[in-house]
Amino acid sequence: MIEIRIKDASLVFTNGVNLRYLAPGNKLPHTYQLPIGFENESYLVFFVRMYGGSYYCPECQPL
């Protein structure tokens, strides 16, 4: 499980979620569940397999 803290919120990814980094200038793939874009035009793209999960929890305590 991976937890990304964003101020007072948590973005949590469980087993079955694949992460891919796309450098600036690369195009987003045709299928994905969650893209996170950055100011330099790079992306983190998340793909969820059949049993994976991703959760957003505002005002959560760190895991």
XYZ file of N, CA and C in Angstrom:
189
model
N 0.848 -1.163 0.000
C 0.000 0.000 0.000
C 0.901 1.236 0.000
N 0.484 2.237 -0.775
C 1.209 3.506 -0.859
C 0.259 4.617 -0.440
N 0.746 5.507 0.400
C -0.035 6.673 0.805
C 0.715 7.927 0.386
N 0.028 8.820 -0.312
C 0.590 10.116 -0.694
C -0.171 11.174 0.097
N 0.563 11.949 0.892
C -0.056 13.011 1.678
C -0.075 14.295 0.857
N -1.238 14.947 0.816
C -1.414 16.225 0.129
C -2.068 17.157 1.135
N -1.253 17.980 1.768
C -1.700 18.828 2.872
C -2.352 17.962 3.933
N -3.640 18.128 4.214
C -4.318 17.355 5.256
C -5.093 16.163 4.698
N -4.851 15.779 3.478
C -5.584 14.685 2.846
C -4.632 13.531 2.529
N -5.216 12.363 2.297
C -4.453 11.183 1.903
C -4.984 10.638 0.589
N -4.072 10.231 -0.259
C -4.386 9.504 -1.485
C -3.720 8.146 -1.307
N -4.524 7.083 -1.223
C -4.028 5.749 -0.873
C -4.240 4.802 -2.039
N -3.203 4.011 -2.331
C -3.253 2.999 -3.391
C -2.928 1.652 -2.781
N -3.769 0.652 -3.048
C -3.566 -0.684 -2.497
C -2.899 -1.584 -3.540
N -2.657 -2.835 -3.152
C -2.109 -3.824 -4.089
C -2.996 -3.897 -5.321
N -2.391 -4.094 -6.472
C -3.142 -4.181 -7.718
C -3.187 -2.873 -8.480
N -2.560 -1.830 -7.935
C -2.493 -0.550 -8.632
C -1.078 -0.393 -9.176
N -0.963 -0.158 -10.472
C 0.334 0.052 -11.115
C 0.535 1.534 -11.367
N 1.749 1.981 -11.167
C 2.117 3.379 -11.337
C 3.087 3.509 -12.503
N 2.898 4.550 -13.291
C 3.797 4.812 -14.420
C 4.131 6.290 -14.432
N 5.415 6.617 -14.570
C 5.864 8.001 -14.685
C 6.008 8.345 -16.157
N 5.439 9.482 -16.555
C 5.582 9.970 -17.928
C 6.357 11.284 -17.893
N 7.504 11.308 -18.536
C 8.343 12.504 -18.584
C 7.652 13.588 -19.413
N 8.051 14.844 -19.221
C 7.467 15.926 -20.021
C 7.571 15.618 -21.514
N 6.481 15.889 -22.227
C 6.450 15.649 -23.670
C 5.832 14.320 -24.061
N 5.758 13.364 -23.135
C 5.112 12.089 -23.437
C 3.605 12.243 -23.353
N 2.889 11.541 -24.215
C 1.433 11.618 -24.234
C 0.838 10.631 -23.241
N -0.330 10.990 -22.707
C -1.040 10.079 -21.820
C -1.497 8.860 -22.603
N -1.475 7.670 -21.976
C -1.992 6.478 -22.655
C -3.499 6.599 -22.855
N -4.046 5.733 -23.690
C -5.479 5.774 -23.985
C -6.327 5.349 -22.789
N -5.815 4.425 -21.976
C -6.582 3.947 -20.820
C -5.785 4.171 -19.541
N -6.434 4.707 -18.545
C -5.850 4.908 -17.225
C -6.984 5.239 -16.270
N -6.722 5.126 -14.964
C -7.742 5.454 -13.980
C -7.517 6.830 -13.354
N -6.262 7.218 -13.156
C -5.995 8.495 -12.498
C -4.691 9.090 -13.008
N -4.734 10.250 -13.664
C -3.501 10.946 -14.003
C -3.281 12.094 -13.016
N -2.057 12.266 -12.561
C -1.695 13.415 -11.739
C -0.659 14.197 -12.522
N -1.012 15.420 -12.926
C -0.122 16.247 -13.724
C 0.660 17.224 -12.870
N 1.878 17.546 -13.313
C 2.752 18.474 -12.618
C 3.037 19.691 -13.487
N 3.540 20.750 -12.874
C 3.794 22.000 -13.590
C 4.767 21.840 -14.752
N 5.695 20.880 -14.661
C 6.664 20.682 -15.748
C 6.113 19.799 -16.864
N 4.793 19.511 -16.819
C 4.081 18.712 -17.814
C 4.434 17.228 -17.776
N 5.003 16.753 -16.669
C 5.159 15.319 -16.459
C 3.911 14.811 -15.741
N 3.747 13.483 -15.714
C 2.565 12.876 -15.112
C 2.935 11.637 -14.324
N 2.169 11.362 -13.285
C 2.086 10.042 -12.682
C 0.741 9.496 -13.118
N 0.737 8.306 -13.696
C -0.499 7.707 -14.185
C -0.700 6.386 -13.454
N -1.899 6.179 -12.943
C -2.221 4.988 -12.177
C -3.194 4.113 -12.961
N -2.900 2.813 -12.985
C -3.737 1.812 -13.630
C -4.185 0.829 -12.551
N -5.466 0.551 -12.464
C -5.984 -0.374 -11.451
C -6.346 -1.691 -12.115
N -5.779 -2.772 -11.584
C -6.162 -4.100 -12.057
C -7.489 -4.488 -11.422
N -7.968 -5.653 -11.714
C -9.288 -6.081 -11.259
C -9.445 -5.992 -9.735
N -8.383 -6.212 -8.986
C -8.511 -6.270 -7.532
C -7.860 -5.087 -6.818
N -7.407 -4.085 -7.515
C -6.741 -2.950 -6.889
C -7.721 -1.907 -6.413
N -7.219 -0.962 -5.650
C -8.078 0.103 -5.177
C -7.309 1.387 -4.949
N -7.989 2.501 -5.128
C -7.419 3.810 -4.817
C -8.473 4.601 -4.062
N -8.025 5.344 -3.074
C -8.939 6.058 -2.195
C -8.417 7.460 -1.922
N -9.323 8.409 -1.857
C -8.991 9.775 -1.458
C -9.729 10.063 -0.164
N -9.016 10.530 0.828
C -9.619 10.772 2.131
C -9.205 12.155 2.633
N -10.081 13.157 2.509
C -9.755 14.477 3.053
C -9.745 14.432 4.576
N -8.829 15.147 5.157
C -8.708 15.283 6.616
C -8.464 13.951 7.331
N -7.774 13.020 6.682
C -7.439 11.738 7.310
C -6.123 11.854 8.052
N -5.964 11.027 9.052
C -4.694 10.903 9.750
C -3.778 10.027 8.906
N -2.454 10.249 8.932
C -1.534 9.385 8.187
C -1.675 7.938 8.622
N -1.478 7.029 7.683
C -1.566 5.590 8.002
C -0.391 5.153 8.820
